[in-house]
Coordinates of C-alpha atoms in Angstrom, one line a residue:
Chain A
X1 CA 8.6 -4.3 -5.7
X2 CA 5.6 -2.7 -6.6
X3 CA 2.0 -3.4 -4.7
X4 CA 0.9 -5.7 -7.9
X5 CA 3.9 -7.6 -7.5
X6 CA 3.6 -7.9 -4.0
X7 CA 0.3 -9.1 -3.9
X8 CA 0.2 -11.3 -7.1
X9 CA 3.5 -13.2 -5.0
X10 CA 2.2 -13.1 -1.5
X11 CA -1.4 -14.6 -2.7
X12 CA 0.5 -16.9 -5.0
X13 CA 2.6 -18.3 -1.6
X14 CA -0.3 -18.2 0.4
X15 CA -2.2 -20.3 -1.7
X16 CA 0.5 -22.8 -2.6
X17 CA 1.2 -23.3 1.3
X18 CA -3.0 -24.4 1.5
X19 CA -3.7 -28.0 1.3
X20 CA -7.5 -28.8 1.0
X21 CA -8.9 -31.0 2.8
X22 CA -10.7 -34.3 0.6
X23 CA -13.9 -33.0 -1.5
X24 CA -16.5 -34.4 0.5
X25 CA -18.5 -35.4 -2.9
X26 CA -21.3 -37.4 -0.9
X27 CA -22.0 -35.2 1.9
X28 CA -22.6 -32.4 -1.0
X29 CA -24.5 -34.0 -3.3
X30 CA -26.7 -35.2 0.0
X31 CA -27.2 -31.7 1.0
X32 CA -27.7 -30.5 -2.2
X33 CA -30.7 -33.1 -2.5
X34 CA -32.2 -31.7 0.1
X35 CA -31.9 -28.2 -0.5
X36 CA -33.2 -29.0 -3.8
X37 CA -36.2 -31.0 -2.2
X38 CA -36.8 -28.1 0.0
X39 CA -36.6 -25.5 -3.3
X40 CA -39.3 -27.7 -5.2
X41 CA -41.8 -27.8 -2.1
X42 CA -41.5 -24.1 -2.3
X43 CA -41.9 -23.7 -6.0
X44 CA -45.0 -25.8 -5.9
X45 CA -46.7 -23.8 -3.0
X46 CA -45.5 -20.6 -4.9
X47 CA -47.1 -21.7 -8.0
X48 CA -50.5 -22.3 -6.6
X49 CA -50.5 -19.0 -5.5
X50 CA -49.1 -17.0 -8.0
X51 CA -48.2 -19.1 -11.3
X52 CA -46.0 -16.9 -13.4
X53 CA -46.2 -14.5 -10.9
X54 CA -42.9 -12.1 -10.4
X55 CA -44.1 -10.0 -8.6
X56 CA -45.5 -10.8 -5.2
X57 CA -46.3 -8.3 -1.7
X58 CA -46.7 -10.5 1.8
X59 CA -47.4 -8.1 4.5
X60 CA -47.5 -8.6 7.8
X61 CA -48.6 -6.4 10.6
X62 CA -46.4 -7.7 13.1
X63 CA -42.6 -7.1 13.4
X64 CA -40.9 -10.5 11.8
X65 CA -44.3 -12.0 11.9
X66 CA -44.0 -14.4 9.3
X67 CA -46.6 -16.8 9.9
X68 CA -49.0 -14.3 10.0
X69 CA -48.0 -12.7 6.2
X70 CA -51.0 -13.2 3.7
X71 CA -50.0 -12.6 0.2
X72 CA -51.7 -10.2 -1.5
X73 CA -52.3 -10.3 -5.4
X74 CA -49.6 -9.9 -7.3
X75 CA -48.6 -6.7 -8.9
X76 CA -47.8 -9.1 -12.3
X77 CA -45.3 -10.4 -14.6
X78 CA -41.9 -8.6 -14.9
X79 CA -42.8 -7.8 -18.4
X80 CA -45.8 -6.0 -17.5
X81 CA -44.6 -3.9 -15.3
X82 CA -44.8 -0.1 -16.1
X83 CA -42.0 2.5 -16.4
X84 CA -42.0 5.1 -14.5
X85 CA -40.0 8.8 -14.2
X86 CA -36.7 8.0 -13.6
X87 CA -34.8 8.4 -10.1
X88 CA -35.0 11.5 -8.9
X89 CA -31.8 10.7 -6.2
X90 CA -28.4 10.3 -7.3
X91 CA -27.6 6.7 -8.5
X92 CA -26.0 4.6 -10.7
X93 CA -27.4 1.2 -13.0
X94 CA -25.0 0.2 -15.0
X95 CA -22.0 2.2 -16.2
X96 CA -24.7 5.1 -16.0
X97 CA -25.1 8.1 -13.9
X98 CA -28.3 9.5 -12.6
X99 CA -29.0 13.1 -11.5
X100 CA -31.7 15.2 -10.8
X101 CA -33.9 12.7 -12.9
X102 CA -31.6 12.2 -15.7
X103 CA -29.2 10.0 -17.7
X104 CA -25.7 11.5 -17.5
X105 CA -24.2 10.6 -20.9
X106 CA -20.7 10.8 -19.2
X107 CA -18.9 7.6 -17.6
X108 CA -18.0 8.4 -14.1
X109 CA -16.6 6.5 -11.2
X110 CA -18.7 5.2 -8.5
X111 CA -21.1 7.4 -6.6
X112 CA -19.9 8.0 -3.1
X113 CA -22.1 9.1 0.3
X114 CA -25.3 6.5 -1.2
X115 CA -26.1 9.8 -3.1
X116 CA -26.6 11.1 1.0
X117 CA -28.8 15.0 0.6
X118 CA -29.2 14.6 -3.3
X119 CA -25.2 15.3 -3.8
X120 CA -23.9 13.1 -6.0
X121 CA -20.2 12.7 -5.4
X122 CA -17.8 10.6 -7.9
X123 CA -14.1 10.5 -8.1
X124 CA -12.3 12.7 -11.0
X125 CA -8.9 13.0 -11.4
X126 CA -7.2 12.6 -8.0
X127 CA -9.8 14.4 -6.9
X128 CA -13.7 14.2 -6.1
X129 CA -16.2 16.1 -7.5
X130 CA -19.8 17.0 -7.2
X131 CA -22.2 16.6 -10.2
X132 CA -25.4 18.0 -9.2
X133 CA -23.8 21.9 -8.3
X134 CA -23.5 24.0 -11.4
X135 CA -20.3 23.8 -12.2
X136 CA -19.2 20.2 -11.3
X137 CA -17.2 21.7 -8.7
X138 CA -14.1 19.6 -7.5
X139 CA -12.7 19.1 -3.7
X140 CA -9.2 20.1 -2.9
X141 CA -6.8 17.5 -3.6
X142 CA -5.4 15.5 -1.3
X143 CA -8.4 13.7 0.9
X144 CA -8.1 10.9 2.7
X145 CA -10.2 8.0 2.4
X146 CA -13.9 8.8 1.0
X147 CA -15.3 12.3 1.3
X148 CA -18.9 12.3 2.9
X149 CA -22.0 14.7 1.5
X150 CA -24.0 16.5 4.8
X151 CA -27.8 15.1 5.0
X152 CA -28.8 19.0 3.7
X153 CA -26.7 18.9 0.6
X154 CA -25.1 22.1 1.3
X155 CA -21.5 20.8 2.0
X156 CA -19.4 18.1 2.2
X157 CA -16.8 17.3 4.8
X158 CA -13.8 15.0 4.3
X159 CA -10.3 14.6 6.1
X160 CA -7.1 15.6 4.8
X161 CA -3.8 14.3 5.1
X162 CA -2.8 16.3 8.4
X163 CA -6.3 14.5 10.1
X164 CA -8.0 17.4 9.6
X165 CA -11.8 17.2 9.0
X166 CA -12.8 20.0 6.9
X167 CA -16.7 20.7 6.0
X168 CA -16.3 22.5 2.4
X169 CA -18.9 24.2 0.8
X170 CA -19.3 24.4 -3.2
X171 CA -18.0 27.7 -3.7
X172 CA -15.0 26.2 -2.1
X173 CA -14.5 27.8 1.1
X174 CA -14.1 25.8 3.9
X175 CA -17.0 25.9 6.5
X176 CA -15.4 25.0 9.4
X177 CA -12.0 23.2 10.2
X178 CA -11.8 20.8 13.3
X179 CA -8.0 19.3 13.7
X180 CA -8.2 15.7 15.0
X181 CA -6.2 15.1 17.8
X182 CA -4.8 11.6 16.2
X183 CA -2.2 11.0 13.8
X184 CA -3.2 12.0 10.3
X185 CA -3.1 8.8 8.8
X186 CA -5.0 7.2 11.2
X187 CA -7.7 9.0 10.6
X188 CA -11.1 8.1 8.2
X189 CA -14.3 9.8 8.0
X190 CA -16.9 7.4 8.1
X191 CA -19.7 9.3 7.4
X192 CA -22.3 12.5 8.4
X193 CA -26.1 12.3 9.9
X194 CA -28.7 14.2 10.0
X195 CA -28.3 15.6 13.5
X196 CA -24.8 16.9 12.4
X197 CA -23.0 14.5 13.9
X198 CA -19.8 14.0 12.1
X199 CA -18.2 9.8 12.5
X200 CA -14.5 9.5 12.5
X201 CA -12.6 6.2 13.0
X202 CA -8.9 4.7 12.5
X203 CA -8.0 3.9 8.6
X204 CA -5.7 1.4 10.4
X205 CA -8.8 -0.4 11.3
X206 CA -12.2 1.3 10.4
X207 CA -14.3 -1.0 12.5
X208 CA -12.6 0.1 15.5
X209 CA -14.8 2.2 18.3
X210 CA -15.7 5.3 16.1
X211 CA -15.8 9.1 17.9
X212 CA -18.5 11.6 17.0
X213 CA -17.9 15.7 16.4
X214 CA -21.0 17.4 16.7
X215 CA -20.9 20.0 15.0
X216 CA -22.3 22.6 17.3
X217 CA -19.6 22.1 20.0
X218 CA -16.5 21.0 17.9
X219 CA -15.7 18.8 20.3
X220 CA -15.2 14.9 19.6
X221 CA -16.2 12.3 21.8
X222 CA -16.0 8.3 21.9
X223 CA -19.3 7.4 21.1
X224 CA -20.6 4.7 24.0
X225 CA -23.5 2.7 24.4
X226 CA -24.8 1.2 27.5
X227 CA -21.4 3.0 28.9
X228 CA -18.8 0.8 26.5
X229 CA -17.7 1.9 23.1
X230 CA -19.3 0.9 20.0
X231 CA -18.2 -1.3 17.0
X232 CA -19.0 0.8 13.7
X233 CA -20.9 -1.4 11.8
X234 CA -22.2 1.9 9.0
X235 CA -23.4 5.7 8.9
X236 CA -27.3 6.7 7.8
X237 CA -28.3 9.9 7.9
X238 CA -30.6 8.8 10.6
X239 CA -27.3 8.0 12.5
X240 CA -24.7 5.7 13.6
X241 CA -25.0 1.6 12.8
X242 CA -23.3 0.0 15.7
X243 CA -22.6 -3.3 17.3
X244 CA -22.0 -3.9 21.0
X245 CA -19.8 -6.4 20.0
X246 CA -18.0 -7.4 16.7
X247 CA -20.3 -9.4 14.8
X248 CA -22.9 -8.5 17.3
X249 CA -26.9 -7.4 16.7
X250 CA -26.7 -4.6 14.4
X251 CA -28.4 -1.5 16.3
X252 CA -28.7 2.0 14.8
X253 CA -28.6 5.0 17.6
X254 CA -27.9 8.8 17.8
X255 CA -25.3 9.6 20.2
X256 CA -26.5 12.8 22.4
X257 CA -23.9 16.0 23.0
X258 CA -21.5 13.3 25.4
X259 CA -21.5 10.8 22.9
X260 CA -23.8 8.4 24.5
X261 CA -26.0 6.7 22.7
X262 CA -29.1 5.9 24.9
X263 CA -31.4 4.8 22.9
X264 CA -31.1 2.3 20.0
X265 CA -33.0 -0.1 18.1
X266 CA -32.0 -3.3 15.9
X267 CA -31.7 -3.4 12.3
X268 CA -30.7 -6.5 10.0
X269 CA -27.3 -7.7 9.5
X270 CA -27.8 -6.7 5.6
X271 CA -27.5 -4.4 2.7
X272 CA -29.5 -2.0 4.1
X273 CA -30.7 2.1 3.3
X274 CA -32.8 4.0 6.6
X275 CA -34.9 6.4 5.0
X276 CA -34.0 10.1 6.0
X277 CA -36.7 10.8 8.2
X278 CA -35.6 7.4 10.1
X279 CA -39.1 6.2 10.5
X280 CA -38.1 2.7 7.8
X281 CA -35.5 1.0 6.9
X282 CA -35.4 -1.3 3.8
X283 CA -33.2 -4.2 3.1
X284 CA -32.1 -7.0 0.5
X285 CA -33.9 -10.2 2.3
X286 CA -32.1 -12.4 -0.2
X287 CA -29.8 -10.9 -3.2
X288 CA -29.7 -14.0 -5.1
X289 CA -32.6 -17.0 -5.4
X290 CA -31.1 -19.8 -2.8
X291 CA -31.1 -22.7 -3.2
X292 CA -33.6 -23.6 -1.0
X293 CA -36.0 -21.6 -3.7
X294 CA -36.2 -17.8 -1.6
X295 CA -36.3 -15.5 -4.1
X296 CA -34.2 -11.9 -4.2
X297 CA -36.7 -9.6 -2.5
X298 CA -36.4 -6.5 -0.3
X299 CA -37.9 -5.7 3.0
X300 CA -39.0 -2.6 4.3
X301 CA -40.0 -2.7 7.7
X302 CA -40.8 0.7 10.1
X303 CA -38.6 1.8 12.9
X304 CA -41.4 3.4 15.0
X305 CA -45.1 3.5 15.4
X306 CA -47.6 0.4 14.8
X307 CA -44.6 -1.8 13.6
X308 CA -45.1 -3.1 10.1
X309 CA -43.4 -5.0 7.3
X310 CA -43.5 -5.5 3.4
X311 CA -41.7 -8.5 2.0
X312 CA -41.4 -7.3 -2.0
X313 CA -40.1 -10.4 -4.3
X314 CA -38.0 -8.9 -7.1
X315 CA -38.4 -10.1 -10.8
X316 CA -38.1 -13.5 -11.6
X317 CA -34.3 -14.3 -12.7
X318 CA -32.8 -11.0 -11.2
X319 CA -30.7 -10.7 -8.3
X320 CA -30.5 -7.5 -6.2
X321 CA -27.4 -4.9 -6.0
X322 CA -28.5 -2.2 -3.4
X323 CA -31.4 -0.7 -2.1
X324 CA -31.7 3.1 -1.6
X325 CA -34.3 5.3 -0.6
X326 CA -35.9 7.9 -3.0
X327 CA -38.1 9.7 -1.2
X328 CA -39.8 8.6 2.3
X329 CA -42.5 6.1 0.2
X330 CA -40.1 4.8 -2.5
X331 CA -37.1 2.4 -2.3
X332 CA -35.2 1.9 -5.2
X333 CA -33.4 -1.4 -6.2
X334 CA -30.7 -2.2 -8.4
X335 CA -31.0 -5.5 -10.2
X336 CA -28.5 -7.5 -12.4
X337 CA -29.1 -10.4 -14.3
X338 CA -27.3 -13.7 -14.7
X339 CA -23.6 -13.0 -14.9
X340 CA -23.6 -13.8 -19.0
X341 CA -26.8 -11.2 -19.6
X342 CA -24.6 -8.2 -17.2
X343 CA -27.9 -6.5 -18.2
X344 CA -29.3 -4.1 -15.4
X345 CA -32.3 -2.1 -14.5
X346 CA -33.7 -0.2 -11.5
X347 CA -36.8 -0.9 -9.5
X348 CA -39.1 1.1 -7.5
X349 CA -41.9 0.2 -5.3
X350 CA -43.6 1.8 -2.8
X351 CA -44.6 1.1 1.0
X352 CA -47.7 -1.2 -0.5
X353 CA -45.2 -3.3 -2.8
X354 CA -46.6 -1.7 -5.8
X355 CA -43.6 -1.5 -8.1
X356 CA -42.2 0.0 -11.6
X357 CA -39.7 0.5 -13.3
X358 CA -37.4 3.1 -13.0
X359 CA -35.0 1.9 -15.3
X360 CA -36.1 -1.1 -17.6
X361 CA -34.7 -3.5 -18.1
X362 CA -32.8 -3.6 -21.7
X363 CA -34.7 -5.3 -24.8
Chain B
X1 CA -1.9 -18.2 -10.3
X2 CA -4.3 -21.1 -10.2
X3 CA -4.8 -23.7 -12.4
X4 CA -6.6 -22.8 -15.8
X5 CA -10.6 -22.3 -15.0
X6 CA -11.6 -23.6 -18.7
X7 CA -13.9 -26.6 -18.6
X8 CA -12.2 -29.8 -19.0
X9 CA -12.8 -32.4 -22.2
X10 CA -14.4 -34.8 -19.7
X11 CA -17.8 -36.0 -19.0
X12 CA -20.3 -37.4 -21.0
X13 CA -21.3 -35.4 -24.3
X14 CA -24.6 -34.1 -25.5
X15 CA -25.6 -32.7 -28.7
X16 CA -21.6 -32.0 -29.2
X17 CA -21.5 -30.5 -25.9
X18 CA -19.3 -32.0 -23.2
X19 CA -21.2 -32.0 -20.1
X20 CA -19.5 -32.6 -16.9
X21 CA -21.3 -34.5 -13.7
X22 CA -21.7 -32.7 -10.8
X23 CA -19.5 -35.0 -8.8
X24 CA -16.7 -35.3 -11.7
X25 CA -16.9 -31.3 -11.5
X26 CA -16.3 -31.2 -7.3
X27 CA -13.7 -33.4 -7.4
X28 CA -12.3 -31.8 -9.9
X29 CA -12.3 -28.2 -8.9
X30 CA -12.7 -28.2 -5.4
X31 CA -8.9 -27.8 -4.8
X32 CA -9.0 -24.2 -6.6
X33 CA -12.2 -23.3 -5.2
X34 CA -11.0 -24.3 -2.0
X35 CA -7.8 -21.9 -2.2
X36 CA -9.3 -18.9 -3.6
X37 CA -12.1 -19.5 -0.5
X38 CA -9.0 -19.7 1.6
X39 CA -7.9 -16.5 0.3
X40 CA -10.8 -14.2 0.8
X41 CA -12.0 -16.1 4.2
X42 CA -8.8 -16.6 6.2
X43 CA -8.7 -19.4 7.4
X44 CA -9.5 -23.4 6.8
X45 CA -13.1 -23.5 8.7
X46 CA -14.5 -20.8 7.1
X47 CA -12.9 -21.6 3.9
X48 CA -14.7 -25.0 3.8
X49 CA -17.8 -23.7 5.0
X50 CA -18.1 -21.6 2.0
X51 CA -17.0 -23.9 -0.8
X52 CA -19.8 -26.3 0.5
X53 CA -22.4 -23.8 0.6
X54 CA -21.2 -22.9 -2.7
X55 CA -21.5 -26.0 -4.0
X56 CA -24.8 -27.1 -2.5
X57 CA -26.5 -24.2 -4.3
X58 CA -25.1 -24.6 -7.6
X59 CA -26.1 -28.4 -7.3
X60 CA -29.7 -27.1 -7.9
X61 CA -29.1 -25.5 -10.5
X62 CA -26.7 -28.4 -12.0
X63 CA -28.2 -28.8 -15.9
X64 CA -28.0 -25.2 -16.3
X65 CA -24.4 -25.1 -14.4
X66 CA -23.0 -28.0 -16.6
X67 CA -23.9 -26.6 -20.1
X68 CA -23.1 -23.3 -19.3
X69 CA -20.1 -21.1 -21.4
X70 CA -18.8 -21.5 -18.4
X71 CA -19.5 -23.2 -15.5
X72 CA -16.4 -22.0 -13.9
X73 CA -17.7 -18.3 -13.7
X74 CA -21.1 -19.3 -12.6
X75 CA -19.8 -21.2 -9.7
X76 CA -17.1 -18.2 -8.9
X77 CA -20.5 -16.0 -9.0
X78 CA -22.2 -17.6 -6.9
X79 CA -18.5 -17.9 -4.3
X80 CA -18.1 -14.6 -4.4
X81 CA -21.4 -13.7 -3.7
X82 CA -22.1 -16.2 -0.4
X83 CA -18.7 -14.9 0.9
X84 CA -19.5 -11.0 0.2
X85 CA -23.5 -11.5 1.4
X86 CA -22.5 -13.5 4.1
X87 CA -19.7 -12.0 6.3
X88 CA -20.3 -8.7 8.6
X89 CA -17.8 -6.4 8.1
X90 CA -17.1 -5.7 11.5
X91 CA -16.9 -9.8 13.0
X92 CA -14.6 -9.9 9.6
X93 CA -12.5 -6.7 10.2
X94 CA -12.1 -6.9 13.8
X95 CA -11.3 -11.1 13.6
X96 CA -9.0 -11.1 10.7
X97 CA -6.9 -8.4 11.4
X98 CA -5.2 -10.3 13.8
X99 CA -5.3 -13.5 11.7
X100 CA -2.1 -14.8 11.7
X101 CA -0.5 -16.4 8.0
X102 CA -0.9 -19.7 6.8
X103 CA 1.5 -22.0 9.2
X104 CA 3.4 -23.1 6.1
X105 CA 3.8 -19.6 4.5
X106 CA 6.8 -19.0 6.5
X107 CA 8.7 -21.9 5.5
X108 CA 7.9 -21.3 1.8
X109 CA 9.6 -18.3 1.8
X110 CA 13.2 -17.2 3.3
X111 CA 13.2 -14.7 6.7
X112 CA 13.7 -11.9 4.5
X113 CA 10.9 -12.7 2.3
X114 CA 8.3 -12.9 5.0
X115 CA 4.5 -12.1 3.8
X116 CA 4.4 -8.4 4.5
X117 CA 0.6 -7.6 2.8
X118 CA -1.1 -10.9 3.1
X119 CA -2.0 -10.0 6.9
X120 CA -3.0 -6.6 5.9
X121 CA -5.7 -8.1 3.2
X122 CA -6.7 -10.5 5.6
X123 CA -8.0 -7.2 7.0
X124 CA -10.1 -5.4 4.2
X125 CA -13.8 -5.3 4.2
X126 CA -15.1 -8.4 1.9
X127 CA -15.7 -7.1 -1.2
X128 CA -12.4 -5.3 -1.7
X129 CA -10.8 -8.2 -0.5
X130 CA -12.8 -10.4 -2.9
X131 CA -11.5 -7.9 -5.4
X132 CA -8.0 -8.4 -4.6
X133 CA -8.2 -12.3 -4.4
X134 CA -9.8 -11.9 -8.0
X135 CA -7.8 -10.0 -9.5
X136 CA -4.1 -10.7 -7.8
X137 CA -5.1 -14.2 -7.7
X138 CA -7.4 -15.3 -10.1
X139 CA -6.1 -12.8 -12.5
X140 CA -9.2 -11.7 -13.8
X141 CA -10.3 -8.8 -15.8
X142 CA -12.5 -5.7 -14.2
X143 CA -15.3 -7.0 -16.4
X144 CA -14.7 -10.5 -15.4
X145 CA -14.5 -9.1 -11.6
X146 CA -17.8 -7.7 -12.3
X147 CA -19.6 -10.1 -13.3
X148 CA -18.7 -12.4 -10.6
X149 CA -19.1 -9.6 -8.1
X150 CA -22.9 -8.2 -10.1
X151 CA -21.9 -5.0 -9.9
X152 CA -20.4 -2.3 -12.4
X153 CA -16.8 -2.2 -13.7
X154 CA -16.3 1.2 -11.9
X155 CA -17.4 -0.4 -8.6
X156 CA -15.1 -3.0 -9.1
X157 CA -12.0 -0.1 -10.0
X158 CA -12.9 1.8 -6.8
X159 CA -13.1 -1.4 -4.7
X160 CA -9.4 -2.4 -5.5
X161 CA -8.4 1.9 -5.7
X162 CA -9.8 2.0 -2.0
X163 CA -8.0 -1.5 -1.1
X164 CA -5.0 -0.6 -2.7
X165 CA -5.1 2.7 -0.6
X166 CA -5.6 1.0 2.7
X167 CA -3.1 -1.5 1.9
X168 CA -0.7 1.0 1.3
X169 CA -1.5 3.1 4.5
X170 CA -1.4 -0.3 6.5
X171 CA 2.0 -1.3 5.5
X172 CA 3.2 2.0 5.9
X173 CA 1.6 2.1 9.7
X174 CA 3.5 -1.1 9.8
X175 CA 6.7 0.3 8.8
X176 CA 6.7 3.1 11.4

């Protein structure tokens, strides 16, 4: 039986064997009442602020400080909103590729790595190749799991089927070759940083306790925190996204040469991009309006210094896909629109809120 | 497969339209929604928890819900979208790969039948497993899958190409 089969028959059973509990109507339309009570109070306060506003900045110079956020004017309606150059990192809006600040007129496959060092990485033909090297060089068949781009852009490293992490370059030699010491199939990259620390975990269960190569010793290491291993929560380029626990306080941390992380700090529980240089880290506060009338907007908050926080709200109607970093002032945001429109676009604002488009949206 | 999504001739009608209540919708639909939930949460507390927030939200938004091309895929949207926004991976990988199968699974099928994926699914991250549930379960097309999800086609084809690989690797881990 194939994998289609097997799934469409085991969901099938699973499903059949559920029996829902009553609909509790009453308590549902009671809650929703309120939410929408709650929604309207909003709106109104919103509107006497900003009517037909889309666009609004809050800043506050206090870490979560919300009751201290002032709102600032508004940057203007969606429609007013300039265009700018397109993005200058790789991305995707759309079925559309971005490189180098240009439309690809190719279809590809998703971007892999978050566009990580400017490589953009996308699946080909059982194999994965690199757009943004002359060339379009491809990886050697056969990887396991997804391949991961350095921070520098120079190489890209990805395990084979033996468990062997390989760094390969786009000439196609292979930098350096580290054997794991687990079973092959066991084995998943989970991503690079920018201190060349290289993440592995388990493809039997990536959010088990991840190790760390670093790659000037060759040597891999359970990475620990507080002297217990880590739950992998993600990889930045400004290093390793960790719980202490599963479903913990998310905490991002570089692990020194034993794999000890000693100093972290907490990050949201969210779609979220660290810039490279690791000083912000920008997230999607809400990716669809809620019905308690919170907007979609993104947050980008800094990680040291004088702590400080911009709350951006996203065009009216939109909700938000991801959030990447540009350049060390610029987040970028994809937006979609109700699911009948599908219509996209890509927003870019800077560390004051001030936003454009980078993509419109289309007519 | 579950029961047909398409909007039922009931409800009062305006302008040629058939609009349904909200509470003639819930009671209505809240078995399917309930069992798709089921599917991509795991279990009955969570399940619940997300068709009620589910339906909370879209009861603010009920006039545009109701005369919508379809309300069904609005409401899935906004499912699939609580579920994927609100789970962390990790509580969701490390907690459900040791979720056991529905008590009743067993007895639906013989001994020699027994689930062999479902556990391993229980295990993906959330948006391949909301993948899989929508397209194993709710047999829908990639674009439909997209549209629920708010993300591209291709996202959605490497979503179930990386499930499908993991999957694949689990059950063979299984095997051995």
């Amino acid at each position: 039986m194939s994998i289609d089969d097997l799934l469409t028959r085991e969901l099938a059973t699973v499903a059949r064997g559920v029996e829902p509990p009553p609909a509790p109507v009453d308590q549902l339309v009671a809650r929703g009442r309120e939410a929408r009570r709650r929604s309207r109070w909003y709106a109104a306060g919103a509107a006497a602020a900003a009517a037909a506003v889309v666009l609004g900045v809050v800043w506050s110079g206090a870490t979560g400080g919300g009751d201290d956020a002032r709102r600032q004017d508004p940057a203007g309606p969606a429609g007013d909103l300039p265009t700018g150059a397109l993005p200058q990192v790789p991305i995707q809006v759309g079925t559309t590729t971005y490189v180098d600040g240009r439309a690809l007129a190719e279809k590809y496959g998703p971007l892999v790595g978050d566009g990580q060092g400017g490589v953009a990485l996308v699946p080909a033909t059982r194999r994965w190749r690199v757009l943004t090297e002359p060339g379009e060089p491809e990886l050697p068949a056969g990887t396991v799991g997804s391949p991961a781009p350095h921070p520098d852009g120079d190489r890209v490293a990805y395990v084979d089927r033996t468990g062997t992490l390989e760094l390969w370059s786009y000439d196609g030699t292979r930098d350096q070759v580290i054997s794991g010491p687990t079973p092959a199939r066991e084995s998943l990259l989970a991503g690079m940083d920018s201190s060349g620390n290289v993440y592995v975990t388990a493809l039997e269960d990536p959010a088990a306790p991840p190790r760390v190569w670093n790659l000037a010793d060759e040597r891999d290491r359970p990475v620990t925190y507080a002297g217990a291993p880590v739950s992998l929560v993600g990889v930045t380029g400004a290093g390793l996204l960790f719980s202490t626990e599963p479903g913990g306080e998310h905490l991002l941390g570089v692990p020194d040469a034993t794999g000890a992380i000693v100093e972290a700090r907490g990050v949201p529980d969210a779609t979220l991009a660290v810039s490279a240089s690791g000083d912000r880290v920008a997230w999607l506060t809400d990716t669809q309006e809620g019905a308690d009338g919170r907007l979609p907007s993104v947050t980008v908050e800094k990680l040291v210094g004088p702590p400080g926080r911009v709350v951006i709200d996203l065009p009216d109607g939109t909700g938000a896909g991801d959030v990447v970093w540009e350049d060390e002032t610029h987040v970028l945001v994809t937006l979609f629109r109700d699911a009948r429109g599908t219509t996209q676009s890509l927003l870019r604002c800077d560390l004051d809120g001030a936003c454009e488009y980078a993509v419109p949206p289309p007519d | 497969m579950p029961e047909s999504l398409a909007r039922p001739q009931t409800g009062r009608t305006e302008l040629g339209v058939v609009v349904m209540s909200y509470e003639e919708y819930v009671t209505l639909r809240w078995p399917t929604l309930y069992r798709t939930a089921y599917l991509m949460a795991g279990d009955h507390a969570d399940a619940e928890d997300l068709v009620q927030s589910t339906l909370v939200k879209v009861y603010g938004a009920w006039d545009k819900v109701s005369r919508a091309d379809s309300a069904d895929a609005y409401v899935r949207r906004v499912l699939v979208n609580t579920f994927v926004s609100g789970r962390r991976p990790v509580r969701f990988t490390r907690e459900r790969i040791v979720a056991a199968v529905p008590e009743r699974a067993e007895n639906v099928e013989g001994p020699e039948d027994r689930l062999s994926i479902w556990p391993h699914v229980a295990a993906l991250p959330p948006k391949q497993r909301a993948v899989i549930v929508l397209r194993y379960y709710e047999d829908l097309s990639e674009q439909q899958i997209a549209d629920a999800l708010g993300c591209s086609p291709g996202t959605v084809k490497s979503n179930a190409s990386l499930a499908l690989a993991s999957l694949r690797a689990r059950m063979e881990g299984a095997r051995s």
